[in-house]
mmCIF file with all atom_site columns, C-alpha atoms in Angstrom:
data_model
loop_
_atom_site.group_PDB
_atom_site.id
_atom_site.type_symbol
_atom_site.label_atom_id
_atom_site.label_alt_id
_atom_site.label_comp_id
_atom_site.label_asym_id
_atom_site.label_entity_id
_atom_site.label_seq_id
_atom_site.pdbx_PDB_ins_code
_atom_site.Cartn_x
_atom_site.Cartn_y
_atom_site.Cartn_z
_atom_site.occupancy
_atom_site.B_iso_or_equiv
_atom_site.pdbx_formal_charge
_atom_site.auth_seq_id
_atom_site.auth_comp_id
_atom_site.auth_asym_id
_atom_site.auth_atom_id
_atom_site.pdbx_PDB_model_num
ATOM 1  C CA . UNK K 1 1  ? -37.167 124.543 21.370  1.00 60.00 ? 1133 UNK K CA 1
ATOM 2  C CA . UNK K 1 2  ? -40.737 123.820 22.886  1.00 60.00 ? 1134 UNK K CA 1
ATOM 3  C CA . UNK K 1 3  ? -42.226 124.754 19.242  1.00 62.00 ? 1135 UNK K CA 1
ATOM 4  C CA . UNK K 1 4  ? -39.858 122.715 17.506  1.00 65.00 ? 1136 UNK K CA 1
ATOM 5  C CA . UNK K 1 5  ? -40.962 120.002 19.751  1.00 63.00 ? 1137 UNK K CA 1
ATOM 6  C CA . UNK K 1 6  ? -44.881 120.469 19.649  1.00 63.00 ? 1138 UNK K CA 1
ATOM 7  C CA . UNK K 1 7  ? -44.723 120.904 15.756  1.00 60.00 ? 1139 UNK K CA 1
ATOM 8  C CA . UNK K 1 8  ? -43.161 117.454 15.676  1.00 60.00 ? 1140 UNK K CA 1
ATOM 9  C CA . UNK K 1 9  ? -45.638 116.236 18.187  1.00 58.00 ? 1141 UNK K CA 1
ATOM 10 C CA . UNK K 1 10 ? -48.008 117.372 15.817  1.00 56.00 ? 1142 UNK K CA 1
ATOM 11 C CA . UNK K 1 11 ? -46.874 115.992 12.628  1.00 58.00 ? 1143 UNK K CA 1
ATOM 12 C CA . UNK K 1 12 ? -46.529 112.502 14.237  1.00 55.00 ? 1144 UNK K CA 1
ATOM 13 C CA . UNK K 1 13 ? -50.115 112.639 15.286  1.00 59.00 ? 1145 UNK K CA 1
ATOM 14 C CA . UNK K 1 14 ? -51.350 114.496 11.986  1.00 67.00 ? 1146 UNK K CA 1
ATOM 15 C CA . UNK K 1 15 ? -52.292 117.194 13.389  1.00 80.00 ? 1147 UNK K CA 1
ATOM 16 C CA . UNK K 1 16 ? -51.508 120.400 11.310  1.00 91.00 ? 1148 UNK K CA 1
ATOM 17 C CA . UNK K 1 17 ? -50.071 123.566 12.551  1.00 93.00 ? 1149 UNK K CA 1
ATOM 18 C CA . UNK K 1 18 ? -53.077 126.769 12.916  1.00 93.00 ? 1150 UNK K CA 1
ATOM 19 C CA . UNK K 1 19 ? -50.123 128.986 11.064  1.00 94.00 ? 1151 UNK K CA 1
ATOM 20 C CA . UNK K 1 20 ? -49.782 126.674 8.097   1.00 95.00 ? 1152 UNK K CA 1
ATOM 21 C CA . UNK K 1 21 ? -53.479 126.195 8.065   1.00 96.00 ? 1153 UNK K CA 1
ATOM 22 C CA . UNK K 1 22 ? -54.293 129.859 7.969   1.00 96.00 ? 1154 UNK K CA 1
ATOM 23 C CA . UNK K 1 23 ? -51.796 129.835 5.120   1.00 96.00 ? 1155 UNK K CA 1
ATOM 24 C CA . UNK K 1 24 ? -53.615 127.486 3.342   1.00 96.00 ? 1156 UNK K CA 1
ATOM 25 C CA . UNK K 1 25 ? -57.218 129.246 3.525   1.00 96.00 ? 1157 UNK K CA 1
ATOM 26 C CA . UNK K 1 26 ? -55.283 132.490 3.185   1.00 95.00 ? 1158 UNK K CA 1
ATOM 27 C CA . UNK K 1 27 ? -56.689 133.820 6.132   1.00 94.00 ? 1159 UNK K CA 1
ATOM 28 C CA . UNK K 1 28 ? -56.296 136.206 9.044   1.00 92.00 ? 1160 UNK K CA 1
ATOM 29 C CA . UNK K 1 29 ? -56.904 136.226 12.205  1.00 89.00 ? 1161 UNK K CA 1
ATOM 30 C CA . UNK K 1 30 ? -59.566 137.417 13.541  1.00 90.00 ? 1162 UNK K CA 1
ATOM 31 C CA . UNK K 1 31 ? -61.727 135.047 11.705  1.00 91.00 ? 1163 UNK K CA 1
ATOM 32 C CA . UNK K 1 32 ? -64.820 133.386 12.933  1.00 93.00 ? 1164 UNK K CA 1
ATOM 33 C CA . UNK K 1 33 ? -65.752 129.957 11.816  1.00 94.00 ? 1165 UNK K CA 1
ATOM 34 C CA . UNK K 1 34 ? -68.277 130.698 8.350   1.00 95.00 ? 1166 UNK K CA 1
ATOM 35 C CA . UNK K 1 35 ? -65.176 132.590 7.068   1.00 96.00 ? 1167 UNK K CA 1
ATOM 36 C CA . UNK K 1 36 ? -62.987 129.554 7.392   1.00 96.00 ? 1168 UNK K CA 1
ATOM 37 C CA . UNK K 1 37 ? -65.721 127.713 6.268   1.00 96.00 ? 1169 UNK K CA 1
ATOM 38 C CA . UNK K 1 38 ? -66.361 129.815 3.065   1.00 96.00 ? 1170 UNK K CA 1
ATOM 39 C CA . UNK K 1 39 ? -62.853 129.747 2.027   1.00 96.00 ? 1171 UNK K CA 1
ATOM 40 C CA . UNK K 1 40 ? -62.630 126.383 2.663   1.00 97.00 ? 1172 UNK K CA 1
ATOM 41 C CA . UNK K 1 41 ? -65.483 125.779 0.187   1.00 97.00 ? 1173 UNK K CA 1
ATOM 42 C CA . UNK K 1 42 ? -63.983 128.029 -2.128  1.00 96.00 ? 1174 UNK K CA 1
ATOM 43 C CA . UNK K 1 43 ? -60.514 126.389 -2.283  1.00 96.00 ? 1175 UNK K CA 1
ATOM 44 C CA . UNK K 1 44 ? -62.173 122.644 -2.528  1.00 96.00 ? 1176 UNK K CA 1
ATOM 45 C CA . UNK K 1 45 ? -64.768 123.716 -5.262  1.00 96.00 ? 1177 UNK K CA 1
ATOM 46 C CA . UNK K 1 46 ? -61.650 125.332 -7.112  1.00 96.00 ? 1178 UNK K CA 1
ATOM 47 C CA . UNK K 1 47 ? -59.674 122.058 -6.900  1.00 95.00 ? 1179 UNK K CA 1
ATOM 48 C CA . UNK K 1 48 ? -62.190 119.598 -7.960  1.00 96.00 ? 1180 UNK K CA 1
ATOM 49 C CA . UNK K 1 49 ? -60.523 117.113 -9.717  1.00 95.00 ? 1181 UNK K CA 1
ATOM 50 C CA . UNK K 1 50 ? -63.686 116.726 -11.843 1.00 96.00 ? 1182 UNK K CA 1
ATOM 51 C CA . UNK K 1 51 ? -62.088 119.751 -13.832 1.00 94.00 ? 1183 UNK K CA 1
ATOM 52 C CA . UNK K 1 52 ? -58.506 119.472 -13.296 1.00 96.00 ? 1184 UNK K CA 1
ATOM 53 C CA . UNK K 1 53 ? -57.652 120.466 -9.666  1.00 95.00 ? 1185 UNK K CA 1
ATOM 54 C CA . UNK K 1 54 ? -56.091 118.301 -6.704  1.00 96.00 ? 1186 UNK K CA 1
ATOM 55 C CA . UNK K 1 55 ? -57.445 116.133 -4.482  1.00 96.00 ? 1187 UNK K CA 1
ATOM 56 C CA . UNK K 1 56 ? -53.960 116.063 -2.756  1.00 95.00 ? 1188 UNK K CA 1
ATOM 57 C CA . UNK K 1 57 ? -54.658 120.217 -2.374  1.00 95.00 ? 1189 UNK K CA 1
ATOM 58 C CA . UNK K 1 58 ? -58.601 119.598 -0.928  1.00 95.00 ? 1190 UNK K CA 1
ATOM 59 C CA . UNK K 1 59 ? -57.873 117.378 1.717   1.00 95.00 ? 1191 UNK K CA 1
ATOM 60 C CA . UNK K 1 60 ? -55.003 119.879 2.587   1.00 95.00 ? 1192 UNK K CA 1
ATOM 61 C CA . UNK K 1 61 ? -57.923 122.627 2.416   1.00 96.00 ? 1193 UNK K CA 1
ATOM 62 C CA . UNK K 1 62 ? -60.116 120.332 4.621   1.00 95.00 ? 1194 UNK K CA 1
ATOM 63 C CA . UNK K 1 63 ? -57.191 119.903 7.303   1.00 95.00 ? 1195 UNK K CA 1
ATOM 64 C CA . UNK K 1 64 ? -56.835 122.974 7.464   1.00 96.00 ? 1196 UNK K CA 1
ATOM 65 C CA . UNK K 1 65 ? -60.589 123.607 8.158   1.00 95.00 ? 1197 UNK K CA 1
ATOM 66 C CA . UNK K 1 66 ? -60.232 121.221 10.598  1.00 95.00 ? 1198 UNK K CA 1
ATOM 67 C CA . UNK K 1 67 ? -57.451 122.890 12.277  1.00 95.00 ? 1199 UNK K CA 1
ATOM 68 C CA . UNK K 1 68 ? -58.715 126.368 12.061  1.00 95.00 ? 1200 UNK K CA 1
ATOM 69 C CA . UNK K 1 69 ? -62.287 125.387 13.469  1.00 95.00 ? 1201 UNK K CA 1
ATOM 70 C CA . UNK K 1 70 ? -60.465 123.436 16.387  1.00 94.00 ? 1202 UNK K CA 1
ATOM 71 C CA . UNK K 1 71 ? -58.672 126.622 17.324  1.00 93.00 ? 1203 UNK K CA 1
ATOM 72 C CA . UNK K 1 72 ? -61.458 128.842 17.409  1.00 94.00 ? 1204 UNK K CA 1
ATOM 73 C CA . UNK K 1 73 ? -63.510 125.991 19.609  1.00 92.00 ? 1205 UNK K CA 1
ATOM 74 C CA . UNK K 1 74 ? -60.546 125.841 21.799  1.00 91.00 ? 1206 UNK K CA 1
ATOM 75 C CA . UNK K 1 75 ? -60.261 129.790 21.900  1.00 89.00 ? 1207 UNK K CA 1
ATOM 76 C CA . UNK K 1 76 ? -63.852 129.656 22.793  1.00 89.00 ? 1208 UNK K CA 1
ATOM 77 C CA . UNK K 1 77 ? -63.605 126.997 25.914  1.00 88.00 ? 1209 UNK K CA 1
ATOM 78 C CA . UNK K 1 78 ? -61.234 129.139 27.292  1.00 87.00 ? 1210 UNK K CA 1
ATOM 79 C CA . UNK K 1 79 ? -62.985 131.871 27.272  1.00 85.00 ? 1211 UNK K CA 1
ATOM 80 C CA . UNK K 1 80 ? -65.739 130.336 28.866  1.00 86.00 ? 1212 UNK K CA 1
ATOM 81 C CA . UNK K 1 81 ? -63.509 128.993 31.789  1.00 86.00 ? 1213 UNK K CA 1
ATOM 82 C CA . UNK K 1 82 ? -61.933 132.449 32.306  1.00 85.00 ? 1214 UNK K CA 1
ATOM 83 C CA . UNK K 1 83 ? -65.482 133.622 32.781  1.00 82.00 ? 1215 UNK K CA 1
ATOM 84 C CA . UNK K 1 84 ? -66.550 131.176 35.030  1.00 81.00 ? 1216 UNK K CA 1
ATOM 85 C CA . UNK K 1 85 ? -63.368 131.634 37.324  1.00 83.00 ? 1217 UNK K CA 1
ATOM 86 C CA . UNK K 1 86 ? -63.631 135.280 36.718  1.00 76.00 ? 1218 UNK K CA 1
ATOM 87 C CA . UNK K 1 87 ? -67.292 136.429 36.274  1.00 67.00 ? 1219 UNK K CA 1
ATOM 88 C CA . UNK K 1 88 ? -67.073 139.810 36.306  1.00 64.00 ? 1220 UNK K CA 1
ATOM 89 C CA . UNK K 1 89 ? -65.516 139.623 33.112  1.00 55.00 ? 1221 UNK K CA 1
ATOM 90 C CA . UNK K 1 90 ? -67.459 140.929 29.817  1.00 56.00 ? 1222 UNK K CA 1
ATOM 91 C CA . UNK K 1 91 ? -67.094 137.980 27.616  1.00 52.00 ? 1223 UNK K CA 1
ATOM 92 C CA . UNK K 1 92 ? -69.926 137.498 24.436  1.00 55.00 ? 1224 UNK K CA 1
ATOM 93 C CA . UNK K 1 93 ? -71.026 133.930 25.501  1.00 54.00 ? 1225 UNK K CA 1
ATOM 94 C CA . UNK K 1 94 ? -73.901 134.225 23.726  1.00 54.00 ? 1226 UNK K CA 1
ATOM 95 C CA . UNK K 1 95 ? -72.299 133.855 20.325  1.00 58.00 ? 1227 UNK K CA 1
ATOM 96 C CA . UNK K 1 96 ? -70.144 130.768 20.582  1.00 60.00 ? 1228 UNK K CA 1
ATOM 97 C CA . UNK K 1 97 ? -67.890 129.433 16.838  1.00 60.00 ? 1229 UNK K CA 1
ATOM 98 C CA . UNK K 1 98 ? -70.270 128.255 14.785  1.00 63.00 ? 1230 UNK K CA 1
ATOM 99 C CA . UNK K 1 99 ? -68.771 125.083 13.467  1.00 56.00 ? 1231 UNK K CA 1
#
């Protein structure tokens, strides 16, 4: 029930779900932030509507950019608390999403 409710929490505030945006960029997780940004590219370049494509299908790709490089920045900040309340932990903080 608490998913149904946060994905309509979501939808009211435009916010799209990481699952359907990973869909949308067909791709998997792990991912770090230039893959999401390459296959962003790659989806908007292919649907240019200078040569046929969607705009209606690029802003989905950009959304789901959006969404993808939110969850990896989120990811990240918690991380970086969990090491600071914990720091004896090994976590990479030298390599943080790349945006």
């Amino acid at each position: 029930a608490a998913g149904g409710a946060k994905q309509a929490a979501n939808k009211l505030m435009g916010k799209m779900d990481p699952g359907q945006a990973r869909k949308i960029l067909n791709i998997e997780q792990p991912y770090t932030a230039q893959q999401i940004t390459q296959q962003f590219e790659s989806i908007f370049q292919y649907n240019d509507p200078k040569v046929g494509g969607s705009y209606y299908l690029q802003c989905k790709a950009e959304h789901a950019k959006n969404t993808l490089h939110d969850e990896l920045a989120k990811q990240w900040e918690e991380e970086m608390n969990m090491q600071a309340t914990n720091p004896n932990e090994n976590i990479d903080n030298a390599n943080p999403p790349q945006s």
